[in-house]
mmCIF file of C-alpha atoms in Angstrom:
data_model
loop_
_atom_site.group_PDB
_atom_site.id
_atom_site.type_symbol
_atom_site.label_atom_id
_atom_site.label_comp_id
_atom_site.label_asym_id
_atom_site.label_seq_id
_atom_site.Cartn_x
_atom_site.Cartn_y
_atom_site.Cartn_z
ATOM 1 C CA ASP A 4 77.751 125.007 13.105
ATOM 2 C CA GLN A 5 77.361 127.440 15.910
ATOM 3 C CA ALA A 6 73.213 127.808 15.500
ATOM 4 C CA ARG A 7 73.184 123.950 15.441
ATOM 5 C CA SER A 8 74.936 123.983 18.801
ATOM 6 C CA ALA A 9 72.717 126.349 20.398
ATOM 7 C CA VAL A 10 69.806 124.317 19.522
ATOM 8 C CA ALA A 11 71.143 121.251 20.876
ATOM 9 C CA GLN A 12 72.549 122.758 24.289
ATOM 10 C CA GLU A 13 68.964 124.571 24.485
ATOM 11 C CA THR A 14 67.116 121.126 23.753
ATOM 12 C CA VAL A 15 69.420 119.608 26.436
ATOM 13 C CA ASN A 16 68.653 122.398 29.026
ATOM 14 C CA VAL A 17 64.601 122.222 28.529
ATOM 15 C CA VAL A 18 65.126 118.324 29.199
ATOM 16 C CA LYS A 19 66.750 118.855 32.539
ATOM 17 C CA GLU A 20 64.491 121.652 33.663
ATOM 18 C CA TYR A 21 61.327 118.994 32.576
ATOM 19 C CA LEU A 22 63.402 116.113 34.694
ATOM 20 C CA ARG A 23 63.930 118.246 37.497
ATOM 21 C CA THR A 24 60.808 120.345 38.041
ATOM 22 C CA GLY A 25 58.267 118.161 35.773
ATOM 23 C CA ARG A 26 57.532 121.538 33.921
ATOM 24 C CA VAL A 27 58.344 122.576 30.124
ATOM 25 C CA ARG A 28 60.060 125.663 29.747
ATOM 26 C CA ASN A 29 58.839 127.963 26.946
ATOM 27 C CA CYS A 30 55.698 125.613 26.428
ATOM 28 C CA VAL A 31 53.185 127.626 24.118
ATOM 29 C CA ASN A 32 49.595 127.322 23.403
ATOM 30 C CA LEU A 33 48.774 126.096 26.934
ATOM 31 C CA CYS A 34 45.227 127.137 28.634
ATOM 32 C CA GLU A 35 45.373 130.291 30.449
ATOM 33 C CA GLU A 36 42.399 129.074 32.678
ATOM 34 C CA THR A 37 41.350 125.142 33.076
ATOM 35 C CA LEU A 38 38.836 123.884 31.092
ATOM 36 C CA GLY A 39 37.912 121.721 34.429
ATOM 37 C CA ARG A 40 34.903 122.649 36.095
ATOM 38 C CA TYR A 41 35.053 119.804 38.843
ATOM 39 C CA VAL A 42 37.730 118.283 41.000
ATOM 40 C CA VAL A 43 38.256 115.121 42.100
ATOM 41 C CA VAL A 44 41.079 114.819 45.166
ATOM 42 C CA VAL A 45 42.800 111.400 46.035
ATOM 43 C CA ARG A 46 45.041 111.338 49.108
ATOM 44 C CA HIS A 47 47.013 107.676 48.040
ATOM 45 C CA ARG A 48 49.828 105.709 49.566
ATOM 46 C CA ASN A 49 52.574 105.546 46.929
ATOM 47 C CA ARG A 50 51.853 102.402 45.352
ATOM 48 C CA PRO A 51 51.285 101.437 42.080
ATOM 49 C CA GLY A 52 48.103 100.687 40.246
ATOM 50 C CA VAL A 53 46.143 103.827 42.375
ATOM 51 C CA LEU A 54 46.069 106.207 39.621
ATOM 52 C CA ALA A 55 45.356 103.433 37.067
ATOM 53 C CA HIS A 56 42.221 102.322 38.823
ATOM 54 C CA THR A 57 41.315 105.851 39.346
ATOM 55 C CA LEU A 58 41.582 107.354 36.111
ATOM 56 C CA ASN A 59 39.950 103.968 34.403
ATOM 57 C CA VAL A 60 36.596 104.520 37.207
ATOM 58 C CA ILE A 61 36.762 108.295 35.569
ATOM 59 C CA SER A 62 37.152 106.920 31.959
ATOM 60 C CA HIS A 63 33.995 104.248 32.688
ATOM 61 C CA ALA A 64 32.036 106.928 33.963
ATOM 62 C CA GLY A 65 32.416 109.282 30.718
ATOM 63 C CA ALA A 66 34.049 111.881 32.439
ATOM 64 C CA ASN A 67 36.930 113.896 30.493
ATOM 65 C CA ILE A 68 40.178 114.955 32.487
ATOM 66 C CA GLU A 69 41.279 118.203 31.625
ATOM 67 C CA GLU A 70 44.213 118.163 34.137
ATOM 68 C CA ILE A 71 46.131 116.331 36.546
ATOM 69 C CA GLU A 72 48.597 116.604 39.037
ATOM 70 C CA ASN A 73 50.264 114.161 41.353
ATOM 71 C CA VAL A 74 52.159 115.497 44.454
ATOM 72 C CA MET A 75 54.300 113.116 46.436
ATOM 73 C CA CYS A 76 53.987 114.420 50.523
ATOM 74 C CA THR A 77 58.248 114.870 51.299
ATOM 75 C CA GLY A 78 58.815 112.270 53.848
ATOM 76 C CA THR A 79 56.043 110.118 53.761
ATOM 77 C CA GLU A 80 54.592 107.349 51.459
ATOM 78 C CA ALA A 81 51.290 109.411 50.593
ATOM 79 C CA GLY A 82 50.627 111.568 47.735
ATOM 80 C CA CYS A 83 47.673 113.223 46.647
ATOM 81 C CA ALA A 84 46.235 113.552 42.986
ATOM 82 C CA GLN A 85 44.038 116.554 42.024
ATOM 83 C CA ILE A 86 42.058 115.636 38.975
ATOM 84 C CA LYS A 87 40.102 118.126 36.896
ATOM 85 C CA LEU A 88 36.989 116.844 34.819
ATOM 86 C CA ASP A 89 35.220 118.277 32.386
ATOM 87 C CA GLY A 90 31.746 117.117 34.447
ATOM 88 C CA PRO A 91 30.812 116.181 37.840
ATOM 89 C CA LEU A 92 30.995 112.610 39.334
ATOM 90 C CA ASP A 93 28.276 110.915 41.234
ATOM 91 C CA GLU A 94 28.503 109.260 44.567
ATOM 92 C CA ALA A 95 28.560 105.442 43.347
ATOM 93 C CA VAL A 96 31.353 106.529 40.840
ATOM 94 C CA LEU A 97 33.118 108.227 43.897
ATOM 95 C CA THR A 98 32.608 105.188 46.313
ATOM 96 C CA GLN A 99 33.945 103.012 43.325
ATOM 97 C CA ILE A 100 37.150 104.833 43.463
ATOM 98 C CA LYS A 101 37.333 104.764 46.722
ATOM 99 C CA ASN A 102 36.616 101.242 47.693
ATOM 100 C CA GLY A 103 38.300 99.991 44.470
ATOM 101 C CA ASN A 104 41.981 100.328 45.599
ATOM 102 C CA GLU A 105 43.524 99.382 48.967
ATOM 103 C CA HIS A 106 45.678 102.596 49.001
ATOM 104 C CA ILE A 107 43.071 104.963 48.626
ATOM 105 C CA ILE A 108 42.932 106.776 51.585
ATOM 106 C CA ALA A 109 40.150 109.494 50.820
ATOM 107 C CA VAL A 110 38.395 110.571 48.097
ATOM 108 C CA SER A 111 36.538 114.084 47.631
ATOM 109 C CA HIS A 112 34.868 116.029 44.783
ATOM 110 C CA GLY A 113 33.871 119.645 43.828
ATOM 111 C CA SER A 114 32.952 122.302 41.845
ATOM 112 C CA LEU A 115 35.580 124.813 40.621
ATOM 113 C CA GLY A 116 32.967 127.363 40.987
ATOM 114 C CA ALA A 117 34.030 128.581 37.442
#
């Protein structure tokens, strides 16, 4: 009973920390180094559909997403998505991302230099 109770409490602690920070404590088998070789940074207004549009365009371009982080700025309605990819995107794809959703402010792209 004591072991079951301890496991249940630790599960609750892990879930609470994830909800608070977005990170999973004691997670195993994470890559120590990103597999992404290119990054797309999308500055955007915090509105539904922005990331769905962006990810759909990237998917149709045939690039694989290795990591993604979307951070909202305090006190504003703006955010910044950093999307690490296995390969580069061409200008036409970047233009499609930028012009395909009215809430996208800016898009930049570059190599991670790995």
